[in-house]
CSV table of C-alpha atoms in Angstrom, one decimal:
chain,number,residue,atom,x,y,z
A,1,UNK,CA,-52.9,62.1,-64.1
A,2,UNK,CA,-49.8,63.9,-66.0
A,3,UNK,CA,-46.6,62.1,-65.8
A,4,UNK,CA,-44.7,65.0,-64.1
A,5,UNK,CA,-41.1,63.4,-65.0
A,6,UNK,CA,-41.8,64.5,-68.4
A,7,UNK,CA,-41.8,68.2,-67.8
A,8,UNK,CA,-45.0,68.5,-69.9
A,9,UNK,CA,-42.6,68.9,-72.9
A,10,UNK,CA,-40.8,71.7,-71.4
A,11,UNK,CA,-37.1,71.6,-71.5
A,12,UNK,CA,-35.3,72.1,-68.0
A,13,UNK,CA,-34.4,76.1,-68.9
A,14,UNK,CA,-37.9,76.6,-69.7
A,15,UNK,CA,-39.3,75.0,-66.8
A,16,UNK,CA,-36.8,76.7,-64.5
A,17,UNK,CA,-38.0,79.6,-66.2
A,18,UNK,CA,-41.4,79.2,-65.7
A,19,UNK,CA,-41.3,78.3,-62.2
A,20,UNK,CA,-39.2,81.6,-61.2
A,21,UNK,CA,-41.7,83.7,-63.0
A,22,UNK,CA,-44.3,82.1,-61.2
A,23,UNK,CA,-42.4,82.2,-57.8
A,24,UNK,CA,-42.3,85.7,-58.0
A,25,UNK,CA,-45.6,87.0,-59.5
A,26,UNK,CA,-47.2,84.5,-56.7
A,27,UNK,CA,-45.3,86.0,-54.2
A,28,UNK,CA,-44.0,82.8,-52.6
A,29,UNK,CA,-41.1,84.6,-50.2
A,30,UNK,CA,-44.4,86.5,-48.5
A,31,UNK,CA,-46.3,83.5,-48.1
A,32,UNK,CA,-42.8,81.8,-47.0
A,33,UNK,CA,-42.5,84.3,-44.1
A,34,UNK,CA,-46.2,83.8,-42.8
A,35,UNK,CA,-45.3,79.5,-43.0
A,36,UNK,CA,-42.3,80.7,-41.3
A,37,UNK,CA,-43.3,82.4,-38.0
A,38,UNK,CA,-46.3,79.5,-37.8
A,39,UNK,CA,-43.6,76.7,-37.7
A,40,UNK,CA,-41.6,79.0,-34.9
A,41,UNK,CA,-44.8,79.3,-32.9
A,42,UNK,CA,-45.2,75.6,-33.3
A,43,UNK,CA,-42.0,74.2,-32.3
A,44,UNK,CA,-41.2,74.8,-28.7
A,45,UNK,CA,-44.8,73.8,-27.2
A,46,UNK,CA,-44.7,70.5,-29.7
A,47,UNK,CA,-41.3,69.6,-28.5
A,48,UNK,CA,-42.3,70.2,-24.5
A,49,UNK,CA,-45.2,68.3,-25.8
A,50,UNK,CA,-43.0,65.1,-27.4
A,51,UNK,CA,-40.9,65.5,-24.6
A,52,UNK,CA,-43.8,65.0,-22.2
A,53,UNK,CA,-45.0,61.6,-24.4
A,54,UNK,CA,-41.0,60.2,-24.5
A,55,UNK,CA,-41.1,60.5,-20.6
A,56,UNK,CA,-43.7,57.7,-20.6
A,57,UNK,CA,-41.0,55.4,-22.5
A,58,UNK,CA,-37.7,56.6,-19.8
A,59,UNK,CA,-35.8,54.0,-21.4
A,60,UNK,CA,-35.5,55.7,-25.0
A,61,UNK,CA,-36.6,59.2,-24.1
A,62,UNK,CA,-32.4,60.0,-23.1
A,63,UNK,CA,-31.0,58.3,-26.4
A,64,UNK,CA,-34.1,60.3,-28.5
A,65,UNK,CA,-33.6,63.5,-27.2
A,66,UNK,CA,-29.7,63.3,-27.9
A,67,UNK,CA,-30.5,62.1,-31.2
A,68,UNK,CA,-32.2,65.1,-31.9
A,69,UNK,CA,-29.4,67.3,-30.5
A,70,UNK,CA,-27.1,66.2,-32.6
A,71,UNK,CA,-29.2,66.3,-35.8
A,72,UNK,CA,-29.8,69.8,-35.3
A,73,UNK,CA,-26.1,70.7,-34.5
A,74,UNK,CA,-25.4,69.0,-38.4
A,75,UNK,CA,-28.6,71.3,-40.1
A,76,UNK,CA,-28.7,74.2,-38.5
A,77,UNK,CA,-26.2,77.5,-38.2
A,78,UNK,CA,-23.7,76.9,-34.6
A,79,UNK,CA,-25.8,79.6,-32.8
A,80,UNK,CA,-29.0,78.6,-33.3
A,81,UNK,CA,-28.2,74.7,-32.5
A,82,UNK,CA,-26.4,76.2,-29.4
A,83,UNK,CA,-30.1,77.8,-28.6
A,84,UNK,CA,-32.2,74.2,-29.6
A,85,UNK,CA,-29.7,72.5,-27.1
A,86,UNK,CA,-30.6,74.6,-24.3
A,87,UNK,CA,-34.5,74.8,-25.1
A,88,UNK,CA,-34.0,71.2,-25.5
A,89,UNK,CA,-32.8,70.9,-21.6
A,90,UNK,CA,-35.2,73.2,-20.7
A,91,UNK,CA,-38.2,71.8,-22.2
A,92,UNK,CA,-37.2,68.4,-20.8
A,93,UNK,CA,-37.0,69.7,-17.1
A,94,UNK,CA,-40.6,71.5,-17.5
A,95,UNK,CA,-42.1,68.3,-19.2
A,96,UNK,CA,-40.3,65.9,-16.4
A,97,UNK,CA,-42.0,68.2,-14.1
A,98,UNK,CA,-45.4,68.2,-16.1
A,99,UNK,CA,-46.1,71.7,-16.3
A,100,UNK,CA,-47.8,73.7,-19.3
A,101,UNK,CA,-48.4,70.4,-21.1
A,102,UNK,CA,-52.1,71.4,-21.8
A,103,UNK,CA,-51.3,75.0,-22.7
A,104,UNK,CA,-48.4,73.6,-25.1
A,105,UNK,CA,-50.4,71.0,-26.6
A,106,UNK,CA,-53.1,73.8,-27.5
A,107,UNK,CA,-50.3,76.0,-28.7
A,108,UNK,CA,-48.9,73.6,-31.0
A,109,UNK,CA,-51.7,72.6,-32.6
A,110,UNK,CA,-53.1,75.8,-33.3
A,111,UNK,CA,-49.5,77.2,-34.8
A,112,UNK,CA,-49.1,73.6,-36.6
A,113,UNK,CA,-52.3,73.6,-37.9
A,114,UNK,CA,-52.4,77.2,-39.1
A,115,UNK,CA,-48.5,77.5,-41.0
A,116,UNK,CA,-50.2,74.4,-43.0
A,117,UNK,CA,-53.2,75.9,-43.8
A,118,UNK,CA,-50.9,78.6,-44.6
A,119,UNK,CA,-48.9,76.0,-46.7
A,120,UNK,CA,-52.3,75.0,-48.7
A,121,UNK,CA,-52.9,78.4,-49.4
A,122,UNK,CA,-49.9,78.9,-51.1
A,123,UNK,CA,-50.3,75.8,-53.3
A,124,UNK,CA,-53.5,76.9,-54.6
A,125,UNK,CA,-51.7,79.8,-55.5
A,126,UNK,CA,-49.0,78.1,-57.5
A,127,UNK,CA,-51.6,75.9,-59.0
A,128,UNK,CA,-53.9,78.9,-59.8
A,129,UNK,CA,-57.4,77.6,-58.0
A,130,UNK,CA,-59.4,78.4,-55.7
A,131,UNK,CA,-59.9,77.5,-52.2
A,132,UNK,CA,-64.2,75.6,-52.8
A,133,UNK,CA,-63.5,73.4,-49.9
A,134,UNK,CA,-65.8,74.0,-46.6
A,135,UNK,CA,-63.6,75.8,-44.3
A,136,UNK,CA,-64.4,72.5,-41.5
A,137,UNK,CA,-62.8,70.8,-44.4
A,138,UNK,CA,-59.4,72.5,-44.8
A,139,UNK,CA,-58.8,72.7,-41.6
A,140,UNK,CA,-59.1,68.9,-41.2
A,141,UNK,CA,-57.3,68.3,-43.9
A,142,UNK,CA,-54.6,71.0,-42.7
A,143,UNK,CA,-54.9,68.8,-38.8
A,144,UNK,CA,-53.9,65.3,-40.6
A,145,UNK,CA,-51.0,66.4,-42.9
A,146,UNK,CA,-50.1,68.4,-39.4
A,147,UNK,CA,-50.4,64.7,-37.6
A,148,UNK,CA,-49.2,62.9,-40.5
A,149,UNK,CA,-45.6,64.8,-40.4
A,150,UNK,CA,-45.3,64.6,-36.8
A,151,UNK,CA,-45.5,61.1,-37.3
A,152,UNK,CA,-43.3,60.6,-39.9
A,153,UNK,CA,-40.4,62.7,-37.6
A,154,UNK,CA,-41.2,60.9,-34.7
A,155,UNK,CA,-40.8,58.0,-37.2
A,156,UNK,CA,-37.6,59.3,-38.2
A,157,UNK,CA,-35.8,59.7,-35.2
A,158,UNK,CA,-36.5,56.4,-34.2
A,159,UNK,CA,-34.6,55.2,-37.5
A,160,UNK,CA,-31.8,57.2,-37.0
A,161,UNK,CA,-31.3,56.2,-33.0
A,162,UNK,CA,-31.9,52.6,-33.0
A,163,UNK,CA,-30.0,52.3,-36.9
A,164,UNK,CA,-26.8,54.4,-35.4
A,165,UNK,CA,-26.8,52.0,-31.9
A,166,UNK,CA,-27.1,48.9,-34.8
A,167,UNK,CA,-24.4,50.6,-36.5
A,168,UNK,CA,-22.0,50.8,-33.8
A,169,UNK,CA,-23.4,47.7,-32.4
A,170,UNK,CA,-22.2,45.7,-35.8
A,171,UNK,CA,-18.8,47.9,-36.1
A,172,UNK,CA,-17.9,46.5,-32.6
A,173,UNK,CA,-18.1,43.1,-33.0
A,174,UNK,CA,-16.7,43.2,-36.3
A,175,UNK,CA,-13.5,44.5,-34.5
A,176,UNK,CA,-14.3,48.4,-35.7
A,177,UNK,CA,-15.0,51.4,-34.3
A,178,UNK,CA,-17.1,54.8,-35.2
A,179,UNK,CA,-18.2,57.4,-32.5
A,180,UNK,CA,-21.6,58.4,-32.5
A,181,UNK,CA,-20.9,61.5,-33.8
A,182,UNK,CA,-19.0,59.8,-37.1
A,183,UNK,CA,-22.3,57.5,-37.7
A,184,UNK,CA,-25.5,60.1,-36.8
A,185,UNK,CA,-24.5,62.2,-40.4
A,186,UNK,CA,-23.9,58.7,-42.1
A,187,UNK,CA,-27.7,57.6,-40.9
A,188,UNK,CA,-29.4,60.4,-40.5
A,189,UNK,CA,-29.0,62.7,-44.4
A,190,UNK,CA,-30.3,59.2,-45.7
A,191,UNK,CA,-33.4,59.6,-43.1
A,192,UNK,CA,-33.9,63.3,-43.7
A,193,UNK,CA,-34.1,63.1,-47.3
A,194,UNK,CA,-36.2,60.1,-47.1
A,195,UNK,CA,-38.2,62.0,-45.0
A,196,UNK,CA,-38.4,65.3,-46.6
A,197,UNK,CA,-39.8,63.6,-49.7
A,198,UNK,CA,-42.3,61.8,-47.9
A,199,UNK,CA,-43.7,65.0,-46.5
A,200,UNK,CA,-43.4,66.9,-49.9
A,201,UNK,CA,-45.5,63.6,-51.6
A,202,UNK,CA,-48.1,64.5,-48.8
A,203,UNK,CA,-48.4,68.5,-49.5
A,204,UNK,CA,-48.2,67.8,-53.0
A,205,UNK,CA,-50.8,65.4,-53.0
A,206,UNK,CA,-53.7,66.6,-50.9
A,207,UNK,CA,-52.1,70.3,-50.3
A,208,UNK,CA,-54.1,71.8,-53.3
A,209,UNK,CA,-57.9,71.9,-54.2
A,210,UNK,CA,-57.7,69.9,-57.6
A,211,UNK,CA,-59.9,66.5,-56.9
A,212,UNK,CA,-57.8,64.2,-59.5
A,213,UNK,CA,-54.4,64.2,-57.9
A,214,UNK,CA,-53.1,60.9,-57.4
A,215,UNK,CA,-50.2,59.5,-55.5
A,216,UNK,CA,-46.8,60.4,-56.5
A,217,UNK,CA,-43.8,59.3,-54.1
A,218,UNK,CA,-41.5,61.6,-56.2
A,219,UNK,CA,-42.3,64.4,-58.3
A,220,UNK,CA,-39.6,67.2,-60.2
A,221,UNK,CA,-40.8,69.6,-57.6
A,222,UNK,CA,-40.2,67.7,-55.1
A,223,UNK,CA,-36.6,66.8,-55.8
A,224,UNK,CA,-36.3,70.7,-56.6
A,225,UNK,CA,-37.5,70.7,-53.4
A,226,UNK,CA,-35.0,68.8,-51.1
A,227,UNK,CA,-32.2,70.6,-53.1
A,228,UNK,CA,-33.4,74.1,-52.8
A,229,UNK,CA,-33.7,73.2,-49.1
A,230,UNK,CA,-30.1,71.5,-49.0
A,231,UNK,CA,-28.1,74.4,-50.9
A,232,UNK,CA,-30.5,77.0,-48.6
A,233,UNK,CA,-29.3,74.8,-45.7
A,234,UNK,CA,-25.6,74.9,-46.7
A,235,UNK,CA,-25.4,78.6,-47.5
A,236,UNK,CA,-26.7,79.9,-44.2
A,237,UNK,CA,-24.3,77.6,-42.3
A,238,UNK,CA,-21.5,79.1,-44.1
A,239,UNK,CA,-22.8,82.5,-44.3
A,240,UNK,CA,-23.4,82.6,-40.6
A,241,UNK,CA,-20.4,80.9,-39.4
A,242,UNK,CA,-17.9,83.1,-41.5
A,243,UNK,CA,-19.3,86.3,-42.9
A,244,UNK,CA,-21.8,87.2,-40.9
A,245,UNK,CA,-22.4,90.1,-38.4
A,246,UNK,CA,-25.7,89.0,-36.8
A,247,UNK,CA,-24.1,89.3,-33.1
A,248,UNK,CA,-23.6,92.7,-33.7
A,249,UNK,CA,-27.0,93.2,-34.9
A,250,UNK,CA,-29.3,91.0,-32.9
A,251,UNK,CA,-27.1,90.3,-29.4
A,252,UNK,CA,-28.4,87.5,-27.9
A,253,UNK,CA,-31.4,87.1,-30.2
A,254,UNK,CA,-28.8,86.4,-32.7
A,255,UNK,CA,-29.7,82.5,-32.1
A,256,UNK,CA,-33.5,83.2,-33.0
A,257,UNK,CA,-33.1,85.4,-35.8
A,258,UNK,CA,-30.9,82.7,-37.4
A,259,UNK,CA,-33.6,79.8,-37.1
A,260,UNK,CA,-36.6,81.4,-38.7
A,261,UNK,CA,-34.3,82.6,-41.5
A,262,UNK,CA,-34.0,78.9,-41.6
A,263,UNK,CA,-37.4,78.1,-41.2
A,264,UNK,CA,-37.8,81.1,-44.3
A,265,UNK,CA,-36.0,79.4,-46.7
A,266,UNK,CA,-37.3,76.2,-45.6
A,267,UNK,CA,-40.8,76.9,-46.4
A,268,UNK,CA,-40.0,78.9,-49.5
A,269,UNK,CA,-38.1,75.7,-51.2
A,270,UNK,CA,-41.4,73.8,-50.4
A,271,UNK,CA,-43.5,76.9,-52.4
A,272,UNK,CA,-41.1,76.6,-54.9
A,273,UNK,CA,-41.5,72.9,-56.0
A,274,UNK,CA,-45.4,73.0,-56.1
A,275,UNK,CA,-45.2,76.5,-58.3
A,276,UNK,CA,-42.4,73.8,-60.6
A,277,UNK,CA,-45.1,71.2,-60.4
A,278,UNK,CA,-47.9,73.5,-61.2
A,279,UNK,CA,-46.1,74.7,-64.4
A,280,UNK,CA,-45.3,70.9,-65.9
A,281,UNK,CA,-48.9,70.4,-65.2
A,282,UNK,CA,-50.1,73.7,-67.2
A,283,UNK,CA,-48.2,72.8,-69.8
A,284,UNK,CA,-49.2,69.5,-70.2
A,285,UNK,CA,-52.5,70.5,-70.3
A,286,UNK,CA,-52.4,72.8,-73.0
A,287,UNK,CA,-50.2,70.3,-75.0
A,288,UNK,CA,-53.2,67.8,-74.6
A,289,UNK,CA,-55.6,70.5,-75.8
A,290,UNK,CA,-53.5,71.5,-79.0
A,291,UNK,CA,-53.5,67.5,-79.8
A,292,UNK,CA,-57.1,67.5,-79.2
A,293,UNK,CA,-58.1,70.2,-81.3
A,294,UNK,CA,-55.6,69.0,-84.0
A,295,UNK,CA,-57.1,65.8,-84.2
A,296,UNK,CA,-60.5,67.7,-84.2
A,297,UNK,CA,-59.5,69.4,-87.1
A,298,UNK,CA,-58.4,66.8,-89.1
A,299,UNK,CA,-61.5,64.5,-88.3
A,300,UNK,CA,-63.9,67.2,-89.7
A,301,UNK,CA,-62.0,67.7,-93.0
């Protein structure tokens, strides 16, 4: 398996290079879009279906959900947190009430599983093979990175509820004080970039149809990644919340239009990073071949 960390020889302009040519003669932005309106499909029937599960456990379901309220308010643009809050409430009172939980589950899974088999086919792009795997195959494989990352968020908001009530917990009794809405940022970046890499490790790893791939917890495409996704992150924020003209445009929709623009850039930065990856791996590969046929040449003189 190639180191990746040593960019196949490449220098970083090169590489950058490289992996903007291929981004755009693979047509990642496209394939970014279809990811983009799967993960929108997916998110509303998997949260009424979380929401149904945390009712199981009323003690933590309260503290959960407003965990996640106030991680969305820190990512995403004002309008479209203001529109997550109130599906948030809504999607509660319809899970308390048990209604649509089949439906929603059946949703979910069908959107989940379909923007990642979406996802696979756009890193066999970047890595320039073809899908050979049985289709009963991809779409299992598709099913447990789907169940995999729902995991690892579930996982996540655990860390970042029970660390911020540690947090504050420690802070009193040690004669300080932080609101919560001082220590969720401090806990939960940490969490989310944790996260985010653990996710991008997974899609790296078994996302493409090459059979010697082994486990890397951190890979240059990766960290290109997470800081695609953070600068994307940071310029919508600031676009929408001071240039923008998206009430105008799109009314009350305005909130919507917002979050898959977010979800757009969100699956393009994880596109990007496997087209980076894909390059470092080329190029190690044809630096292996020219020291192969070198040493060839030399043996036969």
């Amino acid at each position: 398996m190639v180191n990746l960390w040593t960019l196949g020889q490449l220098s970083w302009r090169e590489l950058l290079i490289r992996t903007w040519r291929e981004t755009w003669e693979d047509a990642v932005f496209g394939q970014a879009a279809r990811l983009a309106f799967y993960h929108f499909l997916a998110m509303f029937p998997g949260l009424l279906l979380l929401f149904f599960l945390l009712g199981k456990f009323p003690g933590a379901a309260p503290e959960l959900r407003s965990t996640l309220a106030r991680s969305l308010s820190g990512i995403l643009p004002r309008e479209s947190a203001a529109l997550m809050q109130t599906m948030i409430e809504k999607l509660n009172q319809t899970a308390t009430a048990g209604m649509g939980i089949f439906s929603a589950g059946l949703g979910a899974a069908w959107a989940a599983v379909n923007g990642t088999w979406a996802l696979l086919t756009g890193l066999d792009t970047a890595y320039e093979v073809k899908e050979q795997r049985r289709p009963w195959k991809v779409v299992g494989i598709a099913a447990l990175l789907t169940a995999s990352v729902t995991v690892l968020f579930i996982l996540s908001l655990c860390v970042v509820t029970y660390g911020t009530r540690a947090a504050e917990a420690l802070g009193q009794r040690f004669g300080g004080h932080a609101s919560l809405d001082l220590l969720t940022p401090c806990i939960q970046w940490p969490v989310l970039v944790v996260l985010l890499l653990a996710c991008f490790a997974l899609f790296y790893r078994f996302g493409p149809n090459l059979s010697d791939r082994e486990w890397q917890w951190s890979t240059p495409g990766a960290v290109l990644a997470l800081l695609l996704w953070l600068l994307a992150t940071g310029l919508v924020r600031l676009y929408f919340e001071r240039v923008h003209s998206y009430h105008v445009v799109y009314g009350p929709l305005e909130g919507v239009a917002m979050l898959l623009l977010w979800l757009y850039f969100t699956s393009a930065a994880i596109l990007i990073g496997g087209e980076m990856n894909s390059e470092i791996e080329k190029a190690a590969g044809r630096k292996t071949q020219s020291n192969g046929a070198s040493r060839h040449a030399r043996e036969g003189r």
